[in-house]
Structure formats: C-alpha cells, structure tokens
Coordinates of N, CA and C in Angstrom, one line a residue:
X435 N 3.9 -82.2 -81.3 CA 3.2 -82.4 -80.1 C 2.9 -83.8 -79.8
X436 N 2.8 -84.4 -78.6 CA 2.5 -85.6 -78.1 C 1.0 -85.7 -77.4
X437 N -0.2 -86.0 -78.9 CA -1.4 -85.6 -78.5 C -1.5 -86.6 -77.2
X438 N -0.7 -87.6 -76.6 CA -1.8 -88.4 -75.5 C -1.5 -87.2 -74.2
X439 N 0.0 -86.6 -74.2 CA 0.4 -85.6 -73.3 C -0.6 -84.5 -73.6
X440 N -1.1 -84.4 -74.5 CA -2.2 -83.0 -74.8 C -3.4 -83.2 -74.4
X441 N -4.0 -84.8 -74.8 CA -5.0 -85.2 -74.1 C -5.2 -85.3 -72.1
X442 N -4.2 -86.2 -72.2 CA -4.6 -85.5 -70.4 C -3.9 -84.1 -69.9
X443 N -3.4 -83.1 -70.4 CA -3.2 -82.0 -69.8 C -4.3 -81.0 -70.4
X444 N -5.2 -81.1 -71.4 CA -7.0 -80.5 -71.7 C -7.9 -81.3 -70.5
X445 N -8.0 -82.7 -70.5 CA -8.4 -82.8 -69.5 C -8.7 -82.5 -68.2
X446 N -7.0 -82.8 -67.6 CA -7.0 -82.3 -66.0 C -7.4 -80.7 -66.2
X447 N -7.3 -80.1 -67.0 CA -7.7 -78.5 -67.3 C -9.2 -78.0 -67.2
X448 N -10.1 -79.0 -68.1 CA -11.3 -78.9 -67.7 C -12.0 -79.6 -66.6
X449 N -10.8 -80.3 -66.2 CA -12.1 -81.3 -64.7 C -11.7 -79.9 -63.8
X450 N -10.7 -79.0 -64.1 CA -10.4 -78.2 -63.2 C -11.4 -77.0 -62.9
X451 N -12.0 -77.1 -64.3 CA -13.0 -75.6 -64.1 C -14.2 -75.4 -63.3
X452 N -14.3 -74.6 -63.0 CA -15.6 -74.3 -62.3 C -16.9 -73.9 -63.2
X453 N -17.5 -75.2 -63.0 CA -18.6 -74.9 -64.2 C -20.2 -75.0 -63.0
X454 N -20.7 -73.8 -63.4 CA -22.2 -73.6 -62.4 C -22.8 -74.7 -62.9
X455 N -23.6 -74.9 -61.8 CA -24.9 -75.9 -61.9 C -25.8 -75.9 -61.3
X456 N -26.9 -75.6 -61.9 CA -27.4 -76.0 -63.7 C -25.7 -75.1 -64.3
X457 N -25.5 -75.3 -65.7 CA -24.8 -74.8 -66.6 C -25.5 -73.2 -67.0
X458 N -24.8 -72.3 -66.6 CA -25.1 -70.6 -67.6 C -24.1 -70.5 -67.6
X459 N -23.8 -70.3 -69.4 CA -22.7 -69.6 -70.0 C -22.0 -68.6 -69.5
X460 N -23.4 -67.7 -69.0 CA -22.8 -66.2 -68.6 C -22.3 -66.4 -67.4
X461 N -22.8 -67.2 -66.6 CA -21.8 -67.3 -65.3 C -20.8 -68.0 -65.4
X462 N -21.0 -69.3 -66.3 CA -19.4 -69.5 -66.6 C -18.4 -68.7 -67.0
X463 N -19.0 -67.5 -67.9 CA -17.7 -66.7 -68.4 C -17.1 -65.4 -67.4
X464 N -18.1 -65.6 -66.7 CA -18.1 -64.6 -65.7 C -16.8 -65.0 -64.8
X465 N -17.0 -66.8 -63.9 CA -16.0 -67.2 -63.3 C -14.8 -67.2 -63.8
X466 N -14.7 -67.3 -65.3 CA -13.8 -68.0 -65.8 C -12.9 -66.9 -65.9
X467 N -13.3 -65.4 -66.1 CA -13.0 -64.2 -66.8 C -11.7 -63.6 -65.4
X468 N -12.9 -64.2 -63.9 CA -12.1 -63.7 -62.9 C -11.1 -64.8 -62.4
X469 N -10.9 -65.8 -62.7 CA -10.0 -67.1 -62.8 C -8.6 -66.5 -63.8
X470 N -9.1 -66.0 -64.8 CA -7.9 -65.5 -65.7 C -7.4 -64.5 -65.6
X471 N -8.2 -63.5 -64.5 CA -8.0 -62.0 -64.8 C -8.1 -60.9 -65.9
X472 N -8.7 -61.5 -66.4 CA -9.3 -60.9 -67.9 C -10.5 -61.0 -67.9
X473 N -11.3 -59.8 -68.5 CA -12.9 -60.2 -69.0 C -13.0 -61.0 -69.8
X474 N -13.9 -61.9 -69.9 CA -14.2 -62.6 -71.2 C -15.4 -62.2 -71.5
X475 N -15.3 -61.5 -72.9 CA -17.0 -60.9 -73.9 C -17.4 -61.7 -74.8
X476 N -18.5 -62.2 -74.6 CA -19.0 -63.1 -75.7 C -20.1 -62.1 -76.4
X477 N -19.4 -62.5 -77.7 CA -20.3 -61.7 -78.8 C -20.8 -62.2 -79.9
X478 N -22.1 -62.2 -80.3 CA -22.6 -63.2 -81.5 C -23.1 -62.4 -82.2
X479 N -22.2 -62.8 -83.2 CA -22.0 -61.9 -84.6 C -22.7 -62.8 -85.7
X480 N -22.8 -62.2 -86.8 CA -22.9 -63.2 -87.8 C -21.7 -63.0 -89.2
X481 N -21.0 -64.2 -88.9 CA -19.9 -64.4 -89.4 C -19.6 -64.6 -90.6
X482 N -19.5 -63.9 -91.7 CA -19.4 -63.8 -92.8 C -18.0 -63.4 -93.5
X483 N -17.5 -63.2 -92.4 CA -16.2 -62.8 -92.7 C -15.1 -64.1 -93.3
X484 N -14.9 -64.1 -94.0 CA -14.0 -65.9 -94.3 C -14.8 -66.8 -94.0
X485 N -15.6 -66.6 -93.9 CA -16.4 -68.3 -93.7 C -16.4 -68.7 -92.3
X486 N -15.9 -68.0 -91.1 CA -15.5 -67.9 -89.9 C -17.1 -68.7 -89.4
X487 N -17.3 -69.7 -88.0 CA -18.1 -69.2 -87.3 C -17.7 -69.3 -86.3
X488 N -16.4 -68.8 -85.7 CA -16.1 -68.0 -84.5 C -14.8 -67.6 -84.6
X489 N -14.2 -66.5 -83.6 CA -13.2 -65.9 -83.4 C -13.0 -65.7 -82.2
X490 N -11.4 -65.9 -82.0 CA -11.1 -65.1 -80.5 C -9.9 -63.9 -81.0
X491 N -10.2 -62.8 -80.0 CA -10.1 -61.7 -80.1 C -9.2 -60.9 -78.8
X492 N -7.8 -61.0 -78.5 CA -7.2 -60.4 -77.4 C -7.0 -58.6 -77.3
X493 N -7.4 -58.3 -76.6 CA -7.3 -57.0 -76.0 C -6.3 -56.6 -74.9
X494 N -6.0 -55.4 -75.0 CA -4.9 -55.0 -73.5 C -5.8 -55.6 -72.1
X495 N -7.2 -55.1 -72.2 CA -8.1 -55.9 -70.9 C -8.8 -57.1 -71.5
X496 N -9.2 -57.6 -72.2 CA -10.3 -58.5 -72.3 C -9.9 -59.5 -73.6
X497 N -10.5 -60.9 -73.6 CA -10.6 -61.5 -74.4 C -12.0 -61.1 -75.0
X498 N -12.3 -61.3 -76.2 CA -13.7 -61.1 -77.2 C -13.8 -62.6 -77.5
X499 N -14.8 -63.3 -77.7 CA -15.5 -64.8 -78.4 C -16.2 -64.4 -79.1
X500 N -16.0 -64.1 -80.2 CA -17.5 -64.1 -81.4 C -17.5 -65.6 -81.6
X501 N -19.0 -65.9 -81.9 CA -19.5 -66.4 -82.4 C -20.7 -66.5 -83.4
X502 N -21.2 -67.9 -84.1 CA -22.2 -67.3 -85.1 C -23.6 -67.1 -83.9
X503 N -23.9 -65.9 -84.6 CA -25.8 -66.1 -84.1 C -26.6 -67.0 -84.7
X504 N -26.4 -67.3 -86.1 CA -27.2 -67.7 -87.0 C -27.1 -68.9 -86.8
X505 N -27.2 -70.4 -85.9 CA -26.6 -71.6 -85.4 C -27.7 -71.9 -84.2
X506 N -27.6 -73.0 -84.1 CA -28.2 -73.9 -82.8 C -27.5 -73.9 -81.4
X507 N -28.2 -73.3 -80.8 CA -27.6 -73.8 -79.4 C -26.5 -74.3 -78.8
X508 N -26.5 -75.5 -79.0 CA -25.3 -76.7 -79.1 C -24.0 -75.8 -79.8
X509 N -24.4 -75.8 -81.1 CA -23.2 -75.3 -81.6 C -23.1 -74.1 -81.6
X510 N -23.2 -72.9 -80.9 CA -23.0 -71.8 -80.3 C -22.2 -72.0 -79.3
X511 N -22.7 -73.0 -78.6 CA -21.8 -73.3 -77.0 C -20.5 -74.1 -77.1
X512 N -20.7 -75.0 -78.9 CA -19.5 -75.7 -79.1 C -18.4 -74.6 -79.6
X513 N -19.0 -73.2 -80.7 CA -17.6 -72.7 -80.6 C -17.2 -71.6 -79.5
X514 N -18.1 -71.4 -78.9 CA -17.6 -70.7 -77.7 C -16.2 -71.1 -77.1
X515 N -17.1 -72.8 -76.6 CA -15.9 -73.5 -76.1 C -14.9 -73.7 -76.8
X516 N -14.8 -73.9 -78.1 CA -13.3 -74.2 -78.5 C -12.4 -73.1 -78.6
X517 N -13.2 -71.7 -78.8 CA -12.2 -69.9 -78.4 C -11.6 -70.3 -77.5
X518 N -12.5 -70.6 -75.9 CA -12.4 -70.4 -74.7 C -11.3 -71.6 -74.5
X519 N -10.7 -72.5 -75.5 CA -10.0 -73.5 -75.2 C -8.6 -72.9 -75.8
X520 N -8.7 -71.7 -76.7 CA -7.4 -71.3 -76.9 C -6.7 -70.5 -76.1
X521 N -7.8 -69.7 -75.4 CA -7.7 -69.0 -74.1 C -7.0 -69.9 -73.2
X522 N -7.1 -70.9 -72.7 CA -7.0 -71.5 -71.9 C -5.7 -72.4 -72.0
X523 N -5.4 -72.6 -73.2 CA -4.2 -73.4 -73.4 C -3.2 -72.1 -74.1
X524 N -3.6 -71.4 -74.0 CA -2.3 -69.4 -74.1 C -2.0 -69.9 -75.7
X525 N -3.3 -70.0 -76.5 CA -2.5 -70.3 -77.8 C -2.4 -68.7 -77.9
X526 N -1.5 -68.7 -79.0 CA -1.0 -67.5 -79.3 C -1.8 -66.9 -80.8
X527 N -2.4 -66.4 -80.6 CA -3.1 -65.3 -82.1 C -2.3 -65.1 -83.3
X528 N -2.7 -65.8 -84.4 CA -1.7 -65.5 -85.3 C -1.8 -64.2 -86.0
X529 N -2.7 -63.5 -86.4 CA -3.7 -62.6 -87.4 C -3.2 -61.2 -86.6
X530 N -2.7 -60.0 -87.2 CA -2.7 -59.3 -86.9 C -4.0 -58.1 -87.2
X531 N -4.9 -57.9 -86.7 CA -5.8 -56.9 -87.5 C -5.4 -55.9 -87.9
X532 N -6.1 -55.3 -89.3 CA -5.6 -54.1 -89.5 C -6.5 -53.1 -89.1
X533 N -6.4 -51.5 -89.2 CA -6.8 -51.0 -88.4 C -8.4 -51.0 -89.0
X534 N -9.0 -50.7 -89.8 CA -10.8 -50.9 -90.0 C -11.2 -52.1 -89.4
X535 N -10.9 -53.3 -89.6 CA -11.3 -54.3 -89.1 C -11.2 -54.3 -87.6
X536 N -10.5 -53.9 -86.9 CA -10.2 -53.7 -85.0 C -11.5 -53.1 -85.3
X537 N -11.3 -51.5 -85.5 CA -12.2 -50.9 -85.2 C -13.8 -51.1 -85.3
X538 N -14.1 -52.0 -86.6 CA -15.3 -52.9 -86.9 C -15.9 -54.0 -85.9
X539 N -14.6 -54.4 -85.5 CA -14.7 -55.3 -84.2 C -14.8 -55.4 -83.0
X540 N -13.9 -54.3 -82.8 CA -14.1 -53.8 -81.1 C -14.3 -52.2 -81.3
X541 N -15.5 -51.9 -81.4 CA -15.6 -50.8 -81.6 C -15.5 -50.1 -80.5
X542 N -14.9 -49.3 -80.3 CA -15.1 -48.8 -78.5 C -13.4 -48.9 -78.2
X543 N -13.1 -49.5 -78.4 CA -11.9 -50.1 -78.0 C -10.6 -49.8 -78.7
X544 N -9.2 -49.3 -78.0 CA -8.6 -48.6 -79.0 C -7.5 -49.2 -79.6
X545 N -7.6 -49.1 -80.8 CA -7.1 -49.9 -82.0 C -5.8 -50.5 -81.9
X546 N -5.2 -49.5 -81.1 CA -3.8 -50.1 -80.6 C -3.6 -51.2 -79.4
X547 N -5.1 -51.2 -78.9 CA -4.9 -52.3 -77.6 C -5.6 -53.7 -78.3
X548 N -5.5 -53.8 -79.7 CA -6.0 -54.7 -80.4 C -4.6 -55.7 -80.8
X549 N -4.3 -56.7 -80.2 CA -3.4 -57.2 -80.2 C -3.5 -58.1 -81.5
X550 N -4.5 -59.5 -81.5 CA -4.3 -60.2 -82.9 C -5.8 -60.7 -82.7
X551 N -6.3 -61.4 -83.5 CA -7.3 -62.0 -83.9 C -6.8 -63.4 -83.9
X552 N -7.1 -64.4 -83.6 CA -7.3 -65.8 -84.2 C -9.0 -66.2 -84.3
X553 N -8.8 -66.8 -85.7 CA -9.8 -67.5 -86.5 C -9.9 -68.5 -86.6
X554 N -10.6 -69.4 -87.0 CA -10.4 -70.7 -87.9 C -9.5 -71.1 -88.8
X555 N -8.7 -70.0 -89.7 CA -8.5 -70.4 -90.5 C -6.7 -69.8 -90.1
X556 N -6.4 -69.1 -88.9 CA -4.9 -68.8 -88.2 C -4.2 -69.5 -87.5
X557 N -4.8 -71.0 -87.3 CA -3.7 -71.2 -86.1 C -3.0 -72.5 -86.9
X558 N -1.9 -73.0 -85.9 CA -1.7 -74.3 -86.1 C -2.6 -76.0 -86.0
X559 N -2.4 -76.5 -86.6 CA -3.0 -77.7 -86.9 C -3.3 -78.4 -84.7
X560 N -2.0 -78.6 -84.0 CA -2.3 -78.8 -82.6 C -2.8 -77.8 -81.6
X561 N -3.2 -76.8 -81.9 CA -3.9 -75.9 -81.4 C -5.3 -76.0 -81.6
X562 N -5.8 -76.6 -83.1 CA -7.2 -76.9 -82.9 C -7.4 -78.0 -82.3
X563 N -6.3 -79.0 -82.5 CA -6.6 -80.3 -81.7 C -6.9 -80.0 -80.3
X564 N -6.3 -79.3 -79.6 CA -6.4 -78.6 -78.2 C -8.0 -78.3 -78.6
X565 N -8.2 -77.2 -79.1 CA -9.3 -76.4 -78.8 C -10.5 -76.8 -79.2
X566 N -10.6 -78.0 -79.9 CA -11.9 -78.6 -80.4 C -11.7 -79.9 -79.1
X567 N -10.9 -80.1 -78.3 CA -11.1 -81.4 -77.7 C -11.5 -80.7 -76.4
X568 N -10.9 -79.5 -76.0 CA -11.5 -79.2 -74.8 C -13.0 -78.6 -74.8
X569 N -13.3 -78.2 -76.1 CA -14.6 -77.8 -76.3 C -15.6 -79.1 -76.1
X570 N -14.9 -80.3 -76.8 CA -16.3 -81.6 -76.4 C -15.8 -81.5 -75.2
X571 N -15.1 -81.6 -74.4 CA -14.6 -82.2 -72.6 C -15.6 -81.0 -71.9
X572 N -15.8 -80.0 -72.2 CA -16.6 -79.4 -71.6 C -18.1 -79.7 -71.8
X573 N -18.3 -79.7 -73.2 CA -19.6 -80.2 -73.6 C -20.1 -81.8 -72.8
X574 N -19.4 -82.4 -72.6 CA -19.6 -83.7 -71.8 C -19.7 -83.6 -70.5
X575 N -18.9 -82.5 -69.9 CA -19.1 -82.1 -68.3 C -20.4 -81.7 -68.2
X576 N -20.7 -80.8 -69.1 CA -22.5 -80.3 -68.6 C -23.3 -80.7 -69.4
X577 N -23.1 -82.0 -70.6 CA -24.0 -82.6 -70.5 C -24.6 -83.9 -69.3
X578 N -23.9 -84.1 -68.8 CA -23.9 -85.1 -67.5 C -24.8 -84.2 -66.2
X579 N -25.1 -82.9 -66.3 CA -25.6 -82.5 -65.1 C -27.0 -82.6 -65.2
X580 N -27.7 -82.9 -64.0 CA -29.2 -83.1 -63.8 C -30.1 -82.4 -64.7
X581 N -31.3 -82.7 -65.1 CA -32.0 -81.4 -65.4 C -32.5 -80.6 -65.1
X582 N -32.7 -79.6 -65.2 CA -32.7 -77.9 -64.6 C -34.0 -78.3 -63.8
X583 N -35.4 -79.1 -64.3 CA -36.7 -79.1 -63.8 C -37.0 -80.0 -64.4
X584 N -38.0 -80.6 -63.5 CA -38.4 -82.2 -64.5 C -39.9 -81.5 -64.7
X585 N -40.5 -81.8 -66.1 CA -41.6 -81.2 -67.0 C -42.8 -82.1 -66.4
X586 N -43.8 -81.2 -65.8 CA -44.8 -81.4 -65.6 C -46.1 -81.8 -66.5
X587 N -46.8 -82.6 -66.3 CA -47.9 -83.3 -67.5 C -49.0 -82.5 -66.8
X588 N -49.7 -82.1 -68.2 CA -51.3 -81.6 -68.5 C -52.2 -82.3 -67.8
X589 N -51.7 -83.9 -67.6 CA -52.8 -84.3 -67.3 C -52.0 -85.4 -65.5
X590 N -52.7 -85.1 -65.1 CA -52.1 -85.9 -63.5 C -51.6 -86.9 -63.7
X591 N -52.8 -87.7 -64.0 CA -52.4 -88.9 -64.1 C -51.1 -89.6 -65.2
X592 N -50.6 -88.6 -66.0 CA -49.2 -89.1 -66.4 C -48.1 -88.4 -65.5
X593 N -48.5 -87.4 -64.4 CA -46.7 -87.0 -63.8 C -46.2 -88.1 -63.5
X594 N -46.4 -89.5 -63.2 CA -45.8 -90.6 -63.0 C -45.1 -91.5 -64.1
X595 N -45.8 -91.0 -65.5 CA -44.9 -91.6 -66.6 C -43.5 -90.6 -66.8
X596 N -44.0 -89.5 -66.6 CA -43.0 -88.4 -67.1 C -41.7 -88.5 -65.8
X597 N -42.2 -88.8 -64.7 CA -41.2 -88.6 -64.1 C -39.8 -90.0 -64.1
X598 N -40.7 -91.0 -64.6 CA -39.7 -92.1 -65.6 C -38.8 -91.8 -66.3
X599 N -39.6 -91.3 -67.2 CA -39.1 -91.0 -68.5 C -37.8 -89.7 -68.6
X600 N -38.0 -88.8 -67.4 CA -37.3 -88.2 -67.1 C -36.0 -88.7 -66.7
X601 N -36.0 -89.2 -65.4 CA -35.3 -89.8 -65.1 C -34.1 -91.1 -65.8
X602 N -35.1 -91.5 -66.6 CA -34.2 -92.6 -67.7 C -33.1 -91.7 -68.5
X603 N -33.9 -90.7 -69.1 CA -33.0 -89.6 -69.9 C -32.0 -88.7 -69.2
X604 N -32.1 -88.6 -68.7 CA -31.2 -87.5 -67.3 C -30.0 -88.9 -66.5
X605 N -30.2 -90.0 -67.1 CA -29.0 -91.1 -66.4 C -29.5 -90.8 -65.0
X606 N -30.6 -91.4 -64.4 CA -30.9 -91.6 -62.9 C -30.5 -90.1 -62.4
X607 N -30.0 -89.4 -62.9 CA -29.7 -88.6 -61.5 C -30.8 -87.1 -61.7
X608 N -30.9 -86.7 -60.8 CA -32.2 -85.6 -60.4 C -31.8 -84.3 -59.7

C-alpha cells in the first residue's frame, strides 16, 4: 500500500461525510447507515472476548459496531470510528463466526446472514492504518465544532469571565 495515496483518499472520504452539528453519533449513524444503504447498529458490549474493544460485524442487512461500554467517552467514539472506517474503506472481514458465537452476537438475526466478523486482532496491518487514521480524521472534524452551549455562572457578575474563557477554549468560534 502507498500510505501518502491512503492518506489523502481517508481524507477526501471524511471531509466528505456528513457529520451533524452539534456532533450525535446517533444521527451520524443514522446518515451514514442511509449514505451506505445499510443499517449501521451500534452496540456496547463489554468486550471480553480476546481482549477486543470493538468489532465490526456484517450482516445480509446491517453492519453491527460493538464497542466497549466499560471506557470513556472519547474512546467509545474513537473505536466506533475506526469500525465505521472499515466500513467505509469495504475492508473485507476476515473471521468467519461460528455458529454459537453469531447467535451470541446477533441474536435475532439468522445465523446464516452472518457473514464474518472483523476484530482487532483479523485484519491486515493497512487496513488498521486506514481505520485508525480515519477514526482521528473524524475525531478532529468534530472536535473543531462550536460548543453545544456556553455554561452559565452562579454568580452574574462572572458570565463575562466565562464567556472569555469559553470562547478562548472553543478557538473563537461560537
């Protein structure tokens, strides 16, 4: 692979997305799900399975994202994004499930429309490069967006320090 050719074709991929603002995951996956024609399900699991903390999961209809529950914020949304980066660059699933584990996993869902699993620990070496870089490229897109509400002081006489302070943190923009 020719990572600078990888680097700007993750890029132009994520300047491409339609990301809400403010940033909700669920409406990102929502757009993102009807952009692909596929549902995208995010599911937070707690991952014990291999040491995993996330998976992507293809279905006859839907992609599945597990992720860990047991994690911060940030990095919930960071492995979201790097699933959603395999999705997006058509890596291919190496892991075939077998059948207890489908059914463990997509319960509901029939065992035969369980195509493969990729983990952490299934793909090739340029496929994470892909899927960890478009995960920060996203993380960097909506960390740059305004803040949702600028936080109000107890006491009046500081809304004018706070709205500084805000503003300094948020890079001028509102």
């Amino acid at each position: 692979m020719n990572r600078d050719q990888s680097r700007r074709e993750c890029s132009a991929l994520v300047a491409d997305l339609d990301l809400p603002v403010p940033f909700d995951l669920e409406d990102f996956c929502l757009r993102l799900g009807r952009h692909i024609g596929r549902s995208l399900v995010l599911m937070s699991h707690s991952m014990v399975i291999g040491g995993l903390c996330g998976a992507w999961m293809r279905t006859a209809k839907a992609d599945y994202v597990f992720y860990e529950e047991d994690t911060s914020l940030l990095h919930q949304q960071h492995i979201v994004f790097h699933e959603i980066g395999h999705i997006l660059r058509a890596h291919v699933p190496g892991k075939e499930l077998g059948t207890d584990l489908a059914r463990t996993i997509a319960a509901g869902a029939k065992v035969s429309d369980v195509f493969r699993v990729l983990g952490r620990d299934s793909y090739a070496e340029d496929d994470e490069f892909e899927a960890e870089l478009i995960a920060t490229l996203i993380l960097r897109r909506i960390g740059r967006q305004p803040l949702r509400e600028v936080p109000r002081a107890t006491d009046p006489n500081a809304d004018e320090v706070i709205a500084r302070i805000t503003t300094s943190l948020s890079r001028g923009e509102r």
